[in-house]
Amino acid sequence: MRRRLGWPLFWRIFLLIWIAMIAAVFASNMALHELARRERVQLEQREDLMSLARQAVELETSNQRRAARRFLHRAGQRLQLQLILLEGDETEGIGPRSHPRSRREGYPQRPAVIAAPQGYQLLAWPRGGRGQGWLDPRWFRSVELGLTFGLITFACWWIARHISRPLRQVETTARAIAEGDTSLRVSATVVDRRDEIGALASAFNAMTARLDTLLTRQHQLLRDVSHDLRTPLARQRVAIELAADGGQEPELMTTILRQNERLEAMTAQLLTLYRVSEKGETIARQSLRFVEVLKEVLDGVADYAAQRGVDCQLNVKEHADEATILGDADLIHRALDNVLQNALDHSPSGSEIDIKVTLEEQRLVCEIRDEGPGVPDEDLNKLFEPFFRSDQARGGKGWGLGLAIAKDILAAHGGSVEAANSASGGLVIRLIMPLSIPVSKA
């Protein structure tokens, strides 16, 4: 089952880099403010500015205000400074932020304040405000900040995408391989990367190639063993029957013949497993009434059920008896027979097997519930693996192939099979198949 992720890698990388860059911008702004503060302190300690302040005050107090302004303007042009003389009560607005006058002049920082005689103060800040050029400094600063944030965001997006995109490709490839396409590999563009992601992709491809080889060998082994066993088993059966007809000990011949039949049945199961699981196998499909096939299977296991002392109860819900599916009748028969045989093998004498056929969202569902010992929860998903037997709780005969074959047969028909422990005890197997023609419940 796919594990839910709280934060995708892309967004974690994106946010971490974005926050780091924003912190860098903030630190650089703090450094600029500190430099501006030092510049202001230097201006406040300049002797020439103190002397200019005294001269401007003398002109201001002698009723030569215009002369004082011209004097400061000429001095400011010479020193590349904006100079303004204010009385004490006019400087009350000067604080951590810029004075309103300096803001109007385009200087956003706090201006230098130089004490002058008779309660006057001289404001000084660098020139370069509005009027010196055609760009408003505040507008220019807004554009600068916008471009900075835009470039930071783009850089973070590109870096996060550069890291997360190949990992997503590895995940997509792994998911496709898990669904059965073992021929897929991570692309060369990811494998050729000279970093940890490239090394991961290379190791992943090597692992997948090894698994593909093992699976191919497994299919080859199943095919070869099952095919090679059929001929000697058939000859052995003929020899046993001839020996029995020749007067050999009947009980011994019966035992040998029974074991021979078990070997032949196992070989047939292996052949079926190979047939339905081999990639590219085509299945002849025809319209089938599922309930009719199920009743044939029940007729076939009736003697064995009576011998085991188990009662099979069939419950077909309304409209389900009319449901048709597309498939191979022999394979569907084999899948149902395998599930029922498994239920019979693990049902105690005097118990009951409940078989229910229903329709759910235009799908046919067949539930087969026995009253056996059930299966440990951790083994439920393993029940459909070849040769797996949950003997810890459900000892019995067989080779662990029946449910695996049933799963592959249903998968080949577009269906699925599930296993669960019943609340009242026993195991429930759910066979789910798509309908060939939607059934109207009107």
mmCIF file of N, CA, C and O in Angstrom, residues 185-272:
data_model
loop_
_atom_site.group_PDB
_atom_site.id
_atom_site.type_symbol
_atom_site.label_atom_id
_atom_site.label_comp_id
_atom_site.label_asym_id
_atom_site.label_seq_id
_atom_site.Cartn_x
_atom_site.Cartn_y
_atom_site.Cartn_z
ATOM 1 N N ARG A 185 13.162 0.625 -16.994
ATOM 2 C CA ARG A 185 14.358 1.050 -16.294
ATOM 3 C C ARG A 185 14.326 2.574 -16.162
ATOM 4 O O ARG A 185 13.661 3.271 -16.937
ATOM 5 N N VAL A 186 15.046 3.092 -15.186
ATOM 6 C CA VAL A 186 15.186 4.537 -15.043
ATOM 7 C C VAL A 186 15.982 5.058 -16.235
ATOM 8 O O VAL A 186 16.955 4.435 -16.672
ATOM 9 N N SER A 187 15.573 6.204 -16.795
ATOM 10 C CA SER A 187 16.176 6.709 -18.023
ATOM 11 C C SER A 187 17.659 7.029 -17.837
ATOM 12 O O SER A 187 18.133 7.303 -16.730
ATOM 13 N N ALA A 188 18.373 7.035 -18.959
ATOM 14 C CA ALA A 188 19.815 7.287 -18.933
ATOM 15 C C ALA A 188 20.144 8.697 -18.456
ATOM 16 O O ALA A 188 21.210 8.926 -17.874
ATOM 17 N N THR A 189 19.248 9.657 -18.697
ATOM 18 C CA THR A 189 19.513 11.023 -18.261
ATOM 19 C C THR A 189 19.643 11.122 -16.747
ATOM 20 O O THR A 189 20.403 11.949 -16.233
ATOM 21 N N VAL A 190 18.927 10.268 -16.031
ATOM 22 C CA VAL A 190 19.035 10.245 -14.568
ATOM 23 C C VAL A 190 20.234 9.407 -14.136
ATOM 24 O O VAL A 190 20.990 9.792 -13.237
ATOM 25 N N VAL A 191 20.438 8.265 -14.795
ATOM 26 C CA VAL A 191 21.545 7.387 -14.425
ATOM 27 C C VAL A 191 22.886 8.074 -14.632
ATOM 28 O O VAL A 191 23.831 7.877 -13.861
ATOM 29 N N ASP A 192 22.993 8.903 -15.666
ATOM 30 C CA ASP A 192 24.272 9.545 -16.001
ATOM 31 C C ASP A 192 24.605 10.741 -15.117
ATOM 32 O O ASP A 192 25.687 11.337 -15.268
ATOM 33 N N ARG A 193 23.710 11.105 -14.222
ATOM 34 C CA ARG A 193 24.020 12.206 -13.297
ATOM 35 C C ARG A 193 25.178 11.813 -12.393
ATOM 36 O O ARG A 193 25.228 10.699 -11.878
ATOM 37 N N ARG A 194 26.097 12.731 -12.169
ATOM 38 C CA ARG A 194 27.265 12.452 -11.332
ATOM 39 C C ARG A 194 27.012 12.938 -9.906
ATOM 40 O O ARG A 194 27.712 13.807 -9.375
ATOM 41 N N ASP A 195 25.992 12.379 -9.295
ATOM 42 C CA ASP A 195 25.687 12.691 -7.910
ATOM 43 C C ASP A 195 25.008 11.481 -7.277
ATOM 44 O O ASP A 195 24.915 10.410 -7.881
ATOM 45 N N GLU A 196 24.529 11.664 -6.042
ATOM 46 C CA GLU A 196 23.916 10.542 -5.327
ATOM 47 C C GLU A 196 22.659 10.041 -6.017
ATOM 48 O O GLU A 196 22.341 8.845 -5.948
ATOM 49 N N ILE A 197 21.916 10.944 -6.661
ATOM 50 C CA ILE A 197 20.692 10.519 -7.358
ATOM 51 C C ILE A 197 21.039 9.612 -8.526
ATOM 52 O O ILE A 197 20.381 8.593 -8.775
ATOM 53 N N GLY A 198 22.100 9.949 -9.272
ATOM 54 C CA GLY A 198 22.543 9.084 -10.362
ATOM 55 C C GLY A 198 22.998 7.722 -9.859
ATOM 56 O O GLY A 198 22.707 6.690 -10.476
ATOM 57 N N ALA A 199 23.709 7.716 -8.713
ATOM 58 C CA ALA A 199 24.139 6.437 -8.138
ATOM 59 C C ALA A 199 22.939 5.605 -7.695
ATOM 60 O O ALA A 199 22.909 4.382 -7.876
ATOM 61 N N LEU A 200 21.922 6.270 -7.114
ATOM 62 C CA LEU A 200 20.708 5.563 -6.711
ATOM 63 C C LEU A 200 20.003 4.962 -7.917
ATOM 64 O O LEU A 200 19.572 3.800 -7.888
ATOM 65 N N ALA A 201 19.875 5.740 -9.004
ATOM 66 C CA ALA A 201 19.207 5.239 -10.210
ATOM 67 C C ALA A 201 19.973 4.070 -10.814
ATOM 68 O O ALA A 201 19.378 3.084 -11.270
ATOM 69 N N SER A 202 21.301 4.148 -10.824
ATOM 70 C CA SER A 202 22.116 3.052 -11.368
ATOM 71 C C SER A 202 21.935 1.785 -10.545
ATOM 72 O O SER A 202 21.767 0.684 -11.099
ATOM 73 N N ALA A 203 21.957 1.930 -9.198
ATOM 74 C CA ALA A 203 21.754 0.762 -8.339
ATOM 75 C C ALA A 203 20.343 0.201 -8.503
ATOM 76 O O ALA A 203 20.137 -1.023 -8.485
ATOM 77 N N PHE A 204 19.369 1.099 -8.690
ATOM 78 C CA PHE A 204 17.988 0.648 -8.885
ATOM 79 C C PHE A 204 17.865 -0.162 -10.169
ATOM 80 O O PHE A 204 17.214 -1.209 -10.200
ATOM 81 N N ASN A 205 18.479 0.315 -11.245
ATOM 82 C CA ASN A 205 18.429 -0.422 -12.515
ATOM 83 C C ASN A 205 19.111 -1.779 -12.399
ATOM 84 O O ASN A 205 18.630 -2.774 -12.947
ATOM 85 N N ALA A 206 20.236 -1.829 -11.680
ATOM 86 C CA ALA A 206 20.929 -3.104 -11.500
ATOM 87 C C ALA A 206 20.067 -4.083 -10.708
ATOM 88 O O ALA A 206 19.971 -5.274 -11.041
ATOM 89 N N MET A 207 19.396 -3.571 -9.659
ATOM 90 C CA MET A 207 18.515 -4.422 -8.860
ATOM 91 C C MET A 207 17.341 -4.928 -9.695
ATOM 92 O O MET A 207 16.976 -6.112 -9.635
ATOM 93 N N THR A 208 16.761 -4.033 -10.511
ATOM 94 C CA THR A 208 15.620 -4.425 -11.342
ATOM 95 C C THR A 208 16.023 -5.467 -12.378
ATOM 96 O O THR A 208 15.274 -6.418 -12.644
ATOM 97 N N ALA A 209 17.210 -5.286 -12.962
ATOM 98 C CA ALA A 209 17.685 -6.263 -13.944
ATOM 99 C C ALA A 209 17.869 -7.631 -13.301
ATOM 100 O O ALA A 209 17.530 -8.671 -13.887
ATOM 101 N N ARG A 210 18.389 -7.631 -12.079
ATOM 102 C CA ARG A 210 18.573 -8.899 -11.366
ATOM 103 C C ARG A 210 17.230 -9.555 -11.062
ATOM 104 O O ARG A 210 17.053 -10.770 -11.250
ATOM 105 N N LEU A 211 16.255 -8.755 -10.595
ATOM 106 C CA LEU A 211 14.931 -9.299 -10.316
ATOM 107 C C LEU A 211 14.267 -9.816 -11.593
ATOM 108 O O LEU A 211 13.600 -10.868 -11.570
ATOM 109 N N ASP A 212 14.438 -9.092 -12.689
ATOM 110 C CA ASP A 212 13.860 -9.533 -13.961
ATOM 111 C C ASP A 212 14.443 -10.877 -14.374
ATOM 112 O O ASP A 212 13.730 -11.767 -14.847
ATOM 113 N N THR A 213 15.750 -11.025 -14.179
ATOM 114 C CA THR A 213 16.398 -12.308 -14.512
ATOM 115 C C THR A 213 15.852 -13.433 -13.647
ATOM 116 O O THR A 213 15.560 -14.537 -14.139
ATOM 117 N N LEU A 214 15.698 -13.168 -12.348
ATOM 118 C CA LEU A 214 15.190 -14.201 -11.445
ATOM 119 C C LEU A 214 13.758 -14.584 -11.793
ATOM 120 O O LEU A 214 13.394 -15.765 -11.762
ATOM 121 N N LEU A 215 12.915 -13.580 -12.123
ATOM 122 C CA LEU A 215 11.537 -13.886 -12.489
ATOM 123 C C LEU A 215 11.466 -14.669 -13.794
ATOM 124 O O LEU A 215 10.667 -15.603 -13.929
ATOM 125 N N THR A 216 12.334 -14.311 -14.742
ATOM 126 C CA THR A 216 12.368 -15.058 -16.010
ATOM 127 C C THR A 216 12.766 -16.510 -15.768
ATOM 128 O O THR A 216 12.179 -17.439 -16.333
ATOM 129 N N ARG A 217 13.755 -16.675 -14.908
ATOM 130 C CA ARG A 217 14.176 -18.051 -14.587
ATOM 131 C C ARG A 217 13.075 -18.812 -13.860
ATOM 132 O O ARG A 217 12.906 -20.014 -14.065
ATOM 133 N N GLN A 218 12.324 -18.105 -13.017
ATOM 134 C CA GLN A 218 11.226 -18.769 -12.308
ATOM 135 C C GLN A 218 10.168 -19.251 -13.290
ATOM 136 O O GLN A 218 9.708 -20.402 -13.199
ATOM 137 N N HIS A 219 9.799 -18.387 -14.237
ATOM 138 C CA HIS A 219 8.815 -18.801 -15.245
ATOM 139 C C HIS A 219 9.350 -19.951 -16.089
ATOM 140 O O HIS A 219 8.615 -20.891 -16.405
ATOM 141 N N GLN A 220 10.635 -19.862 -16.424
ATOM 142 C CA GLN A 220 11.232 -20.935 -17.230
ATOM 143 C C GLN A 220 11.233 -22.248 -16.451
ATOM 144 O O GLN A 220 10.949 -23.322 -17.011
ATOM 145 N N LEU A 221 11.535 -22.162 -15.146
ATOM 146 C CA LEU A 221 11.551 -23.365 -14.324
ATOM 147 C C LEU A 221 10.156 -23.972 -14.232
ATOM 148 O O LEU A 221 9.989 -25.201 -14.356
ATOM 149 N N LEU A 222 9.147 -23.118 -13.990
ATOM 150 C CA LEU A 222 7.781 -23.628 -13.916
ATOM 151 C C LEU A 222 7.382 -24.329 -15.208
ATOM 152 O O LEU A 222 6.796 -25.414 -15.198
ATOM 153 N N ARG A 223 7.722 -23.696 -16.320
ATOM 154 C CA ARG A 223 7.349 -24.279 -17.605
ATOM 155 C C ARG A 223 8.079 -25.599 -17.853
ATOM 156 O O ARG A 223 7.464 -26.610 -18.218
ATOM 157 N N ASP A 224 9.402 -25.594 -17.625
ATOM 158 C CA ASP A 224 10.184 -26.797 -17.922
ATOM 159 C C ASP A 224 9.813 -27.963 -17.010
ATOM 160 O O ASP A 224 9.644 -29.097 -17.475
ATOM 161 N N VAL A 225 9.686 -27.667 -15.710
ATOM 162 C CA VAL A 225 9.368 -28.748 -14.764
ATOM 163 C C VAL A 225 8.003 -29.339 -15.054
ATOM 164 O O VAL A 225 7.824 -30.561 -15.100
ATOM 165 N N SER A 226 7.005 -28.443 -15.265
ATOM 166 C CA SER A 226 5.656 -28.948 -15.497
ATOM 167 C C SER A 226 5.565 -29.734 -16.800
ATOM 168 O O SER A 226 4.918 -30.790 -16.851
ATOM 169 N N HIS A 227 6.238 -29.256 -17.842
ATOM 170 C CA HIS A 227 6.199 -29.972 -19.120
ATOM 171 C C HIS A 227 6.975 -31.289 -19.036
ATOM 172 O O HIS A 227 6.508 -32.328 -19.526
ATOM 173 N N ASP A 228 8.134 -31.248 -18.417
ATOM 174 C CA ASP A 228 8.975 -32.444 -18.374
ATOM 175 C C ASP A 228 8.396 -33.521 -17.463
ATOM 176 O O ASP A 228 8.718 -34.716 -17.621
ATOM 177 N N LEU A 229 7.562 -33.141 -16.498
ATOM 178 C CA LEU A 229 6.985 -34.137 -15.594
ATOM 179 C C LEU A 229 5.792 -34.860 -16.204
ATOM 180 O O LEU A 229 5.483 -36.000 -15.802
ATOM 181 N N ARG A 230 5.125 -34.254 -17.142
ATOM 182 C CA ARG A 230 3.882 -34.842 -17.644
ATOM 183 C C ARG A 230 4.114 -36.201 -18.316
ATOM 184 O O ARG A 230 3.386 -37.163 -18.059
ATOM 185 N N THR A 231 5.119 -36.305 -19.143
ATOM 186 C CA THR A 231 5.339 -37.555 -19.879
ATOM 187 C C THR A 231 5.714 -38.710 -18.951
ATOM 188 O O THR A 231 5.081 -39.783 -19.008
ATOM 189 N N PRO A 232 6.733 -38.571 -18.082
ATOM 190 C CA PRO A 232 7.040 -39.710 -17.200
ATOM 191 C C PRO A 232 5.897 -40.070 -16.251
ATOM 192 O O PRO A 232 5.695 -41.240 -15.916
ATOM 193 N N LEU A 233 5.106 -39.080 -15.819
ATOM 194 C CA LEU A 233 3.985 -39.384 -14.942
ATOM 195 C C LEU A 233 2.907 -40.173 -15.688
ATOM 196 O O LEU A 233 2.304 -41.107 -15.126
ATOM 197 N N ALA A 234 2.676 -39.802 -16.938
ATOM 198 C CA ALA A 234 1.692 -40.554 -17.729
ATOM 199 C C ALA A 234 2.142 -41.992 -17.940
ATOM 200 O O ALA A 234 1.356 -42.947 -17.831
ATOM 201 N N ARG A 235 3.421 -42.176 -18.236
ATOM 202 C CA ARG A 235 3.948 -43.531 -18.414
ATOM 203 C C ARG A 235 3.903 -44.309 -17.109
ATOM 204 O O ARG A 235 3.596 -45.514 -17.093
ATOM 205 N N GLN A 236 4.192 -43.639 -16.023
ATOM 206 C CA GLN A 236 4.136 -44.319 -14.720
ATOM 207 C C GLN A 236 2.716 -44.763 -14.394
ATOM 208 O O GLN A 236 2.509 -45.860 -13.868
ATOM 209 N N ARG A 237 1.746 -43.936 -14.729
ATOM 210 C CA ARG A 237 0.353 -44.292 -14.467
ATOM 211 C C ARG A 237 -0.046 -45.530 -15.258
ATOM 212 O O ARG A 237 -0.704 -46.451 -14.728
ATOM 213 N N VAL A 238 0.372 -45.580 -16.525
ATOM 214 C CA VAL A 238 0.064 -46.772 -17.337
ATOM 215 C C VAL A 238 0.702 -48.011 -16.732
ATOM 216 O O VAL A 238 0.078 -49.089 -16.643
ATOM 217 N N ALA A 239 1.971 -47.878 -16.288
ATOM 218 C CA ALA A 239 2.665 -49.029 -15.699
ATOM 219 C C ALA A 239 1.973 -49.496 -14.420
ATOM 220 O O ALA A 239 1.843 -50.702 -14.167
ATOM 221 N N ILE A 240 1.506 -48.556 -13.617
ATOM 222 C CA ILE A 240 0.814 -48.926 -12.368
ATOM 223 C C ILE A 240 -0.484 -49.673 -12.677
ATOM 224 O O ILE A 240 -0.812 -50.686 -12.040
ATOM 225 N N GLU A 241 -1.233 -49.148 -13.661
ATOM 226 C CA GLU A 241 -2.485 -49.827 -14.016
ATOM 227 C C GLU A 241 -2.242 -51.228 -14.566
ATOM 228 O O GLU A 241 -2.980 -52.163 -14.255
ATOM 229 N N LEU A 242 -1.166 -51.400 -15.360
ATOM 230 C CA LEU A 242 -0.834 -52.734 -15.873
ATOM 231 C C LEU A 242 -0.424 -53.671 -14.747
ATOM 232 O O LEU A 242 -0.797 -54.850 -14.721
ATOM 233 N N ALA A 243 0.339 -53.130 -13.806
ATOM 234 C CA ALA A 243 0.755 -53.965 -12.672
ATOM 235 C C ALA A 243 -0.438 -54.381 -11.834
ATOM 236 O O ALA A 243 -0.530 -55.515 -11.352
ATOM 237 N N ALA A 244 -1.398 -53.462 -11.656
ATOM 238 C CA ALA A 244 -2.604 -53.800 -10.890
ATOM 239 C C ALA A 244 -3.416 -54.857 -11.612
ATOM 240 O O ALA A 244 -3.960 -55.783 -10.989
ATOM 241 N N ASP A 245 -3.501 -54.744 -12.939
ATOM 242 C CA ASP A 245 -4.234 -55.759 -13.698
ATOM 243 C C ASP A 245 -3.517 -57.099 -13.688
ATOM 244 O O ASP A 245 -4.136 -58.158 -13.855
ATOM 245 N N GLY A 246 -2.202 -57.094 -13.461
ATOM 246 C CA GLY A 246 -1.433 -58.342 -13.463
ATOM 247 C C GLY A 246 -1.465 -59.074 -12.142
ATOM 248 O O GLY A 246 -0.726 -60.064 -11.981
ATOM 249 N N GLY A 247 -2.251 -58.623 -11.197
ATOM 250 C CA GLY A 247 -2.404 -59.360 -9.952
ATOM 251 C C GLY A 247 -1.522 -58.885 -8.823
ATOM 252 O O GLY A 247 -1.378 -59.593 -7.819
ATOM 253 N N GLN A 248 -0.884 -57.739 -8.962
ATOM 254 C CA GLN A 248 -0.081 -57.213 -7.857
ATOM 255 C C GLN A 248 -0.988 -56.839 -6.682
ATOM 256 O O GLN A 248 -2.202 -56.738 -6.828
ATOM 257 N N GLU A 249 -0.392 -56.621 -5.542
ATOM 258 C CA GLU A 249 -1.154 -56.349 -4.322
ATOM 259 C C GLU A 249 -2.046 -55.129 -4.517
ATOM 260 O O GLU A 249 -1.559 -54.018 -4.752
ATOM 261 N N PRO A 250 -3.367 -55.259 -4.446
ATOM 262 C CA PRO A 250 -4.297 -54.170 -4.768
ATOM 263 C C PRO A 250 -4.106 -52.928 -3.909
ATOM 264 O O PRO A 250 -4.136 -51.806 -4.410
ATOM 265 N N GLU A 251 -3.944 -53.121 -2.598
ATOM 266 C CA GLU A 251 -3.836 -51.957 -1.717
ATOM 267 C C GLU A 251 -2.586 -51.139 -2.031
ATOM 268 O O GLU A 251 -2.609 -49.903 -2.046
ATOM 269 N N LEU A 252 -1.466 -51.832 -2.293
ATOM 270 C CA LEU A 252 -0.223 -51.137 -2.621
ATOM 271 C C LEU A 252 -0.369 -50.379 -3.941
ATOM 272 O O LEU A 252 0.048 -49.224 -4.065
ATOM 273 N N MET A 253 -0.999 -51.033 -4.930
ATOM 274 C CA MET A 253 -1.179 -50.378 -6.224
ATOM 275 C C MET A 253 -2.112 -49.157 -6.107
ATOM 276 O O MET A 253 -1.898 -48.147 -6.761
ATOM 277 N N THR A 254 -3.123 -49.287 -5.246
ATOM 278 C CA THR A 254 -4.039 -48.158 -5.049
ATOM 279 C C THR A 254 -3.310 -46.964 -4.437
ATOM 280 O O THR A 254 -3.505 -45.814 -4.841
ATOM 281 N N THR A 255 -2.437 -47.236 -3.471
ATOM 282 C CA THR A 255 -1.666 -46.154 -2.832
ATOM 283 C C THR A 255 -0.728 -45.482 -3.832
ATOM 284 O O THR A 255 -0.632 -44.255 -3.902
ATOM 285 N N ILE A 256 -0.039 -46.326 -4.618
ATOM 286 C CA ILE A 256 0.893 -45.776 -5.616
ATOM 287 C C ILE A 256 0.123 -44.957 -6.651
ATOM 288 O O ILE A 256 0.551 -43.872 -7.059
ATOM 289 N N LEU A 257 -1.046 -45.462 -7.062
ATOM 290 C CA LEU A 257 -1.842 -44.746 -8.052
ATOM 291 C C LEU A 257 -2.334 -43.420 -7.501
ATOM 292 O O LEU A 257 -2.363 -42.400 -8.212
ATOM 293 N N ARG A 258 -2.702 -43.397 -6.222
ATOM 294 C CA ARG A 258 -3.171 -42.144 -5.616
ATOM 295 C C ARG A 258 -2.058 -41.098 -5.589
ATOM 296 O O ARG A 258 -2.291 -39.928 -5.873
ATOM 297 N N GLN A 259 -0.846 -41.508 -5.253
ATOM 298 C CA GLN A 259 0.280 -40.574 -5.249
ATOM 299 C C GLN A 259 0.606 -40.089 -6.657
ATOM 300 O O GLN A 259 0.966 -38.935 -6.868
ATOM 301 N N ASN A 260 0.459 -41.007 -7.623
ATOM 302 C CA ASN A 260 0.675 -40.607 -9.004
ATOM 303 C C ASN A 260 -0.342 -39.551 -9.435
ATOM 304 O O ASN A 260 0.011 -38.581 -10.123
ATOM 305 N N GLU A 261 -1.592 -39.722 -9.011
ATOM 306 C CA GLU A 261 -2.635 -38.744 -9.345
ATOM 307 C C GLU A 261 -2.353 -37.393 -8.690
ATOM 308 O O GLU A 261 -2.606 -36.343 -9.281
ATOM 309 N N ARG A 262 -1.817 -37.423 -7.474
ATOM 310 C CA ARG A 262 -1.473 -36.158 -6.808
ATOM 311 C C ARG A 262 -0.361 -35.429 -7.564
ATOM 312 O O ARG A 262 -0.406 -34.209 -7.733
ATOM 313 N N LEU A 263 0.630 -36.185 -8.043
ATOM 314 C CA LEU A 263 1.706 -35.580 -8.826
ATOM 315 C C LEU A 263 1.177 -35.012 -10.142
ATOM 316 O O LEU A 263 1.586 -33.928 -10.575
ATOM 317 N N GLU A 264 0.257 -35.720 -10.757
ATOM 318 C CA GLU A 264 -0.324 -35.219 -12.001
ATOM 319 C C GLU A 264 -1.147 -33.949 -11.746
ATOM 320 O O GLU A 264 -1.122 -33.007 -12.545
ATOM 321 N N ALA A 265 -1.876 -33.933 -10.633
ATOM 322 C CA ALA A 265 -2.661 -32.742 -10.288
ATOM 323 C C ALA A 265 -1.744 -31.547 -10.026
ATOM 324 O O ALA A 265 -2.022 -30.415 -10.456
ATOM 325 N N MET A 266 -0.621 -31.789 -9.321
ATOM 326 C CA MET A 266 0.321 -30.711 -9.059
ATOM 327 C C MET A 266 0.921 -30.193 -10.362
ATOM 328 O O MET A 266 1.082 -28.979 -10.558
ATOM 329 N N THR A 267 1.248 -31.091 -11.268
ATOM 330 C CA THR A 267 1.794 -30.685 -12.564
ATOM 331 C C THR A 267 0.782 -29.841 -13.335
ATOM 332 O O THR A 267 1.137 -28.828 -13.957
ATOM 333 N N ALA A 268 -0.485 -30.251 -13.288
ATOM 334 C CA ALA A 268 -1.530 -29.478 -13.965
ATOM 335 C C ALA A 268 -1.661 -28.083 -13.348
ATOM 336 O O ALA A 268 -1.860 -27.092 -14.060
ATOM 337 N N GLN A 269 -1.533 -28.001 -12.017
ATOM 338 C CA GLN A 269 -1.604 -26.699 -11.350
ATOM 339 C C GLN A 269 -0.435 -25.802 -11.773
ATOM 340 O O GLN A 269 -0.596 -24.609 -12.023
ATOM 341 N N LEU A 270 0.773 -26.390 -11.855
ATOM 342 C CA LEU A 270 1.937 -25.628 -12.285
ATOM 343 C C LEU A 270 1.760 -25.106 -13.708
ATOM 344 O O LEU A 270 2.111 -23.961 -14.024
ATOM 345 N N LEU A 271 1.214 -25.956 -14.576
ATOM 346 C CA LEU A 271 0.977 -25.533 -15.960
ATOM 347 C C LEU A 271 -0.027 -24.385 -16.023
ATOM 348 O O LEU A 271 0.143 -23.432 -16.787
ATOM 349 N N THR A 272 -1.080 -24.491 -15.216
ATOM 350 C CA THR A 272 -2.083 -23.415 -15.191
ATOM 351 C C THR A 272 -1.477 -22.123 -14.677
ATOM 352 O O THR A 272 -1.717 -21.038 -15.223
#
